[in-house]
RNA sequence: GCGAAAGUGGCGGAAUUGGCAGACGCGCUGGACUUAGGAUCCAGUGGCCCAAAGCCGUGCGGGUUCGAGUCCCGCCUUUCGCACCA
């Protein structure tokens, strides 16, 4: 019988579904394992690169199940978001229909890949039964003062007509559409994530099963800085300006101050300046610049005309405005220490402001400011304060402690911790999202919707014009309501929530997804969470994971969950890339694959014959390098795609897809199939044949040992190569005439079981053909016998002066005596030794001998 | 600029603690079986050399060691992250 994946794959997919093999009773006892792939945005088009992510998760899920864990592997849909709304505008399909269609397609694709999810727990964030709990969560955060409305400069994308989070602005442009982002002042809803900045930073230390890279990215994003706030008096205005610094020890070198152009005290500072008009104009110009333009402009500033008192030197120092000082960070004002801060140094040189050296590398004299080419910014134990009053002579860490003490005792400031992290702006001026459950009453002001009135549902029959912003705001039936408090006419909030709110707690909802009475069942969530293994792309290293960690802590503080970290172990899979072709003669435009032809092993463009440039990169339609799974499955089967995907490279690494490489995986599965057929044909003849099966059985035990360890460590590529070796060993036994069907059956069955997580269909089929009952999926994982792993003859490498000169074979177990006896008996080795003096003999037990001769 | 990771055959990649570099697979070469082969099976495949013996070989240059892909020092290249955050 031929291996025919087209026949067997749908058969087993149907059987798994019928038997509901992946459904978990969350109340049943057992050693739980919560496996989770980040729920996807349903775009409808999955390619082999996406496949890697889910195949990886499924392989692990099946492996842990076979190891006896009660494994839960749920799946859902991050179903709100802009693309659905854009589709509505472009094609006139309602976002809900578009989304549901995509969900159906992706679900079908998962099935075709042979991926097992517990579909009884499926959820979609656009379902009112889900997003009502988003709204409930919002109300709870509001009660606790963690959701607030504030006026803030926001990033506005003129093309998408919406506000963007800082995270969604990349190089001053909209992450999604690439338009240049402008600043606007708007009333927005925020979550107070900054209240949790310390806990989010400290918590990273506990996450010992997270990639270091992700933790570092989160640390940088939170940007915790320890320093001090210090007040500088402005005598002419009888008030003070507060600054934040991480280097209070350099305060004797503060020769001027710089304020952000948006600083609230600017107007007072320039009020009587004759150049006021020009300064105002300059400020307006800076304000209108995007962050990107501001940086490209270089450092610019204006003198306010006023001075402040340096509290330590007593000197009057000029107060400047500077475009490089950010209002959003710290106090929006700095003390400038040009000697020890590169930015201040550049500003000082540009405007000819004094530079003073107050820290030196230990033991060296202070350089003359005029000769300095850059600021001296070392702040470890090696740096020492000079020209700094009582601080002089102290190493920097000590100087910082000392000066903070003085600042506090003089009452001019205090120790301060500040963060780069800002509050999470969740308002979106968009339709396809969770309506924020708030009402504006003319009498009572801002009033939360009563819990009993949830969900605030999205009206479905609204027009999508793509102009004039959010359709919700134009729908009087939605907007007009009554105040929950006083009953007067009121207006609904028309902003919807950032979709990162949806994804920041969905992993809890999966445990009790149909609960109509509460967000989730705390008792069961505490049993199943944290997620044992979370898998997803590195693109979520900051946003999603930080928000999820934040929301989990708020749930913890509300007493709803016992844990603070939602994801115990995190894995980021690498991207699958593929070469695409660009035409240098046409402005490096991407060329469709059917336009490419090969001449002398070089890609050229059909017709023009122009030579093309191949470039390996992310799969995307615009590069014409997407590999859709359909043809692949049609031709080779899903099991082949799975094995190739896992074999291609270590899963955390980026990997280039090769159409040729797929053939190797296909051949391997064909060989496994063929071996099974041969075994079936042999049917228990008593004759064991001319060769011993010991070698094969030994290989089996070695393979069980290796594969078990490698699966646990995500080393699927080397697990597969070990299985290929076992398959080759079984094949060699059979072609040498081995007919011990009992041994063959043992070895082959172990091969099938270990292969099952990687190639589930073919292994179920052969398991059945061999007469086993039930699913191979639920058969216990094979166990290696260490005694049977040992070789009876050991090969030992022999080096002379560190160079390999031969190999010897010794009966197991090798001893130092038996090994050197064999070395002395080997002519090949002795020719390198005779006539020389053996200075040293090194013996690495069971592995290697090195003779050092002179 | 700062931070992190990675450089191994024609290609993807192997190589617990320093211990036979190139497992496994692709491709390629030769052969078998075939009407045919983009099927299957067998053999070979890091470089130099007709071959053997031997020599060379893990980005480059040093070092430690009996022994270095692995450890140390100094470079080079690539990728990713951050980027006026005081």
mmCIF file of N, CA and C in Angstrom, chain A residues 591-632:
data_model
loop_
_atom_site.group_PDB
_atom_site.id
_atom_site.type_symbol
_atom_site.label_atom_id
_atom_site.label_comp_id
_atom_site.label_asym_id
_atom_site.label_seq_id
_atom_site.Cartn_x
_atom_site.Cartn_y
_atom_site.Cartn_z
ATOM 1 N N UNK A 591 9.466 41.476 -8.117
ATOM 2 C CA UNK A 591 8.996 40.835 -9.343
ATOM 3 C C UNK A 591 8.218 39.564 -8.982
ATOM 4 N N UNK A 592 7.039 39.419 -9.600
ATOM 5 C CA UNK A 592 6.222 38.226 -9.348
ATOM 6 C C UNK A 592 6.981 36.981 -9.807
ATOM 7 N N UNK A 593 6.743 35.889 -9.120
ATOM 8 C CA UNK A 593 7.492 34.666 -9.369
ATOM 9 C C UNK A 593 7.331 34.160 -10.800
ATOM 10 N N UNK A 594 6.150 34.351 -11.383
ATOM 11 C CA UNK A 594 5.957 33.855 -12.752
ATOM 12 C C UNK A 594 6.604 34.765 -13.795
ATOM 13 N N UNK A 595 7.237 35.841 -13.304
ATOM 14 C CA UNK A 595 7.971 36.742 -14.189
ATOM 15 C C UNK A 595 9.476 36.459 -14.140
ATOM 16 N N UNK A 596 9.835 35.497 -13.259
ATOM 17 C CA UNK A 596 11.258 35.215 -13.060
ATOM 18 C C UNK A 596 11.635 33.956 -13.833
ATOM 19 N N UNK A 597 12.739 34.013 -14.533
ATOM 20 C CA UNK A 597 13.233 32.774 -15.134
ATOM 21 C C UNK A 597 14.737 32.683 -14.920
ATOM 22 N N UNK A 598 15.274 31.469 -15.070
ATOM 23 C CA UNK A 598 16.671 31.232 -14.730
ATOM 24 C C UNK A 598 17.499 31.073 -15.985
ATOM 25 N N UNK A 599 18.582 31.856 -16.051
ATOM 26 C CA UNK A 599 19.524 31.750 -17.157
ATOM 27 C C UNK A 599 20.922 31.658 -16.571
ATOM 28 N N UNK A 600 21.657 30.607 -16.893
ATOM 29 C CA UNK A 600 23.000 30.398 -16.331
ATOM 30 C C UNK A 600 22.975 30.512 -14.817
ATOM 31 N N UNK A 601 21.994 29.881 -14.213
ATOM 32 C CA UNK A 601 21.847 29.876 -12.764
ATOM 33 C C UNK A 601 21.679 31.267 -12.168
ATOM 34 N N UNK A 602 21.219 32.193 -13.003
ATOM 35 C CA UNK A 602 20.948 33.525 -12.472
ATOM 36 C C UNK A 602 19.503 33.891 -12.775
ATOM 37 N N UNK A 603 18.849 34.556 -11.813
ATOM 38 C CA UNK A 603 17.461 34.944 -12.074
ATOM 39 C C UNK A 603 17.408 36.160 -13.010
ATOM 40 N N UNK A 604 16.576 36.052 -14.031
ATOM 41 C CA UNK A 604 16.374 37.195 -14.923
ATOM 42 C C UNK A 604 14.877 37.389 -15.124
ATOM 43 N N UNK A 605 14.545 38.586 -15.584
ATOM 44 C CA UNK A 605 13.141 38.899 -15.803
ATOM 45 C C UNK A 605 12.720 38.405 -17.179
ATOM 46 N N UNK A 606 11.594 37.720 -17.188
ATOM 47 C CA UNK A 606 11.053 37.239 -18.463
ATOM 48 C C UNK A 606 10.821 38.449 -19.354
ATOM 49 N N UNK A 607 11.047 38.283 -20.640
ATOM 50 C CA UNK A 607 10.821 39.395 -21.556
ATOM 51 C C UNK A 607 12.039 40.282 -21.636
ATOM 52 N N UNK A 608 12.209 41.149 -20.640
ATOM 53 C CA UNK A 608 13.325 42.107 -20.697
ATOM 54 C C UNK A 608 14.680 41.416 -20.543
ATOM 55 N N UNK A 609 14.725 40.279 -19.854
ATOM 56 C CA UNK A 609 15.990 39.582 -19.630
ATOM 57 C C UNK A 609 16.897 40.280 -18.639
ATOM 58 N N UNK A 610 16.378 41.301 -17.955
ATOM 59 C CA UNK A 610 17.186 42.000 -16.952
ATOM 60 C C UNK A 610 17.552 41.063 -15.816
ATOM 61 N N UNK A 611 18.799 41.162 -15.382
ATOM 62 C CA UNK A 611 19.216 40.334 -14.266
ATOM 63 C C UNK A 611 18.555 40.839 -12.979
ATOM 64 N N UNK A 612 18.089 39.883 -12.160
ATOM 65 C CA UNK A 612 17.380 40.257 -10.939
ATOM 66 C C UNK A 612 18.248 39.992 -9.714
ATOM 67 N N UNK A 613 17.908 40.665 -8.638
ATOM 68 C CA UNK A 613 18.629 40.479 -7.388
ATOM 69 C C UNK A 613 17.737 39.691 -6.428
ATOM 70 N N UNK A 614 18.267 38.598 -5.900
ATOM 71 C CA UNK A 614 17.503 37.812 -4.934
ATOM 72 C C UNK A 614 17.715 38.394 -3.543
ATOM 73 N N UNK A 615 16.642 38.481 -2.774
ATOM 74 C CA UNK A 615 16.761 38.982 -1.410
ATOM 75 C C UNK A 615 15.888 38.124 -0.501
ATOM 76 N N UNK A 616 16.516 37.574 0.524
ATOM 77 C CA UNK A 616 15.777 36.722 1.453
ATOM 78 C C UNK A 616 15.138 37.600 2.517
ATOM 79 N N UNK A 617 13.843 37.386 2.770
ATOM 80 C CA UNK A 617 13.186 38.200 3.783
ATOM 81 C C UNK A 617 11.837 37.657 4.166
ATOM 82 N N UNK A 618 11.173 38.412 5.012
ATOM 83 C CA UNK A 618 9.849 38.055 5.522
ATOM 84 C C UNK A 618 8.887 37.767 4.381
ATOM 85 N N UNK A 619 8.022 36.777 4.570
ATOM 86 C CA UNK A 619 7.037 36.473 3.536
ATOM 87 C C UNK A 619 5.963 37.546 3.508
ATOM 88 N N UNK A 620 5.725 38.113 2.330
ATOM 89 C CA UNK A 620 4.624 39.059 2.207
ATOM 90 C C UNK A 620 4.185 39.119 0.757
ATOM 91 N N UNK A 621 2.921 39.496 0.602
ATOM 92 C CA UNK A 621 2.358 39.547 -0.744
ATOM 93 C C UNK A 621 3.154 40.487 -1.639
ATOM 94 N N UNK A 622 3.591 41.604 -1.055
ATOM 95 C CA UNK A 622 4.272 42.594 -1.877
ATOM 96 C C UNK A 622 5.622 42.082 -2.392
ATOM 97 N N UNK A 623 6.177 41.088 -1.733
ATOM 98 C CA UNK A 623 7.455 40.539 -2.196
ATOM 99 C C UNK A 623 7.251 39.312 -3.076
ATOM 100 N N UNK A 624 6.023 38.873 -3.202
ATOM 101 C CA UNK A 624 5.684 37.685 -4.008
ATOM 102 C C UNK A 624 6.444 36.441 -3.532
ATOM 103 N N UNK A 625 6.691 36.353 -2.241
ATOM 104 C CA UNK A 625 7.475 35.208 -1.758
ATOM 105 C C UNK A 625 6.723 34.385 -0.714
ATOM 106 N N UNK A 626 5.405 34.511 -0.723
ATOM 107 C CA UNK A 626 4.602 33.780 0.258
ATOM 108 C C UNK A 626 4.447 32.328 -0.180
ATOM 109 N N UNK A 627 4.677 31.401 0.734
ATOM 110 C CA UNK A 627 4.421 29.991 0.447
ATOM 111 C C UNK A 627 3.109 29.612 1.128
ATOM 112 N N UNK A 628 2.026 29.436 0.351
ATOM 113 C CA UNK A 628 0.766 29.046 0.968
ATOM 114 C C UNK A 628 0.770 27.551 1.259
ATOM 115 N N UNK A 629 0.177 27.133 2.344
ATOM 116 C CA UNK A 629 0.247 25.729 2.722
ATOM 117 C C UNK A 629 -0.576 24.800 1.827
ATOM 118 N N UNK A 630 -1.576 25.338 1.132
ATOM 119 C CA UNK A 630 -2.494 24.478 0.379
ATOM 120 C C UNK A 630 -1.810 23.563 -0.633
ATOM 121 N N UNK A 631 -1.013 24.159 -1.517
ATOM 122 C CA UNK A 631 -0.347 23.348 -2.550
ATOM 123 C C UNK A 631 0.578 22.340 -1.912
ATOM 124 N N UNK A 632 1.258 22.787 -0.877
ATOM 125 C CA UNK A 632 2.219 21.945 -0.198
ATOM 126 C C UNK A 632 1.539 20.711 0.392
#
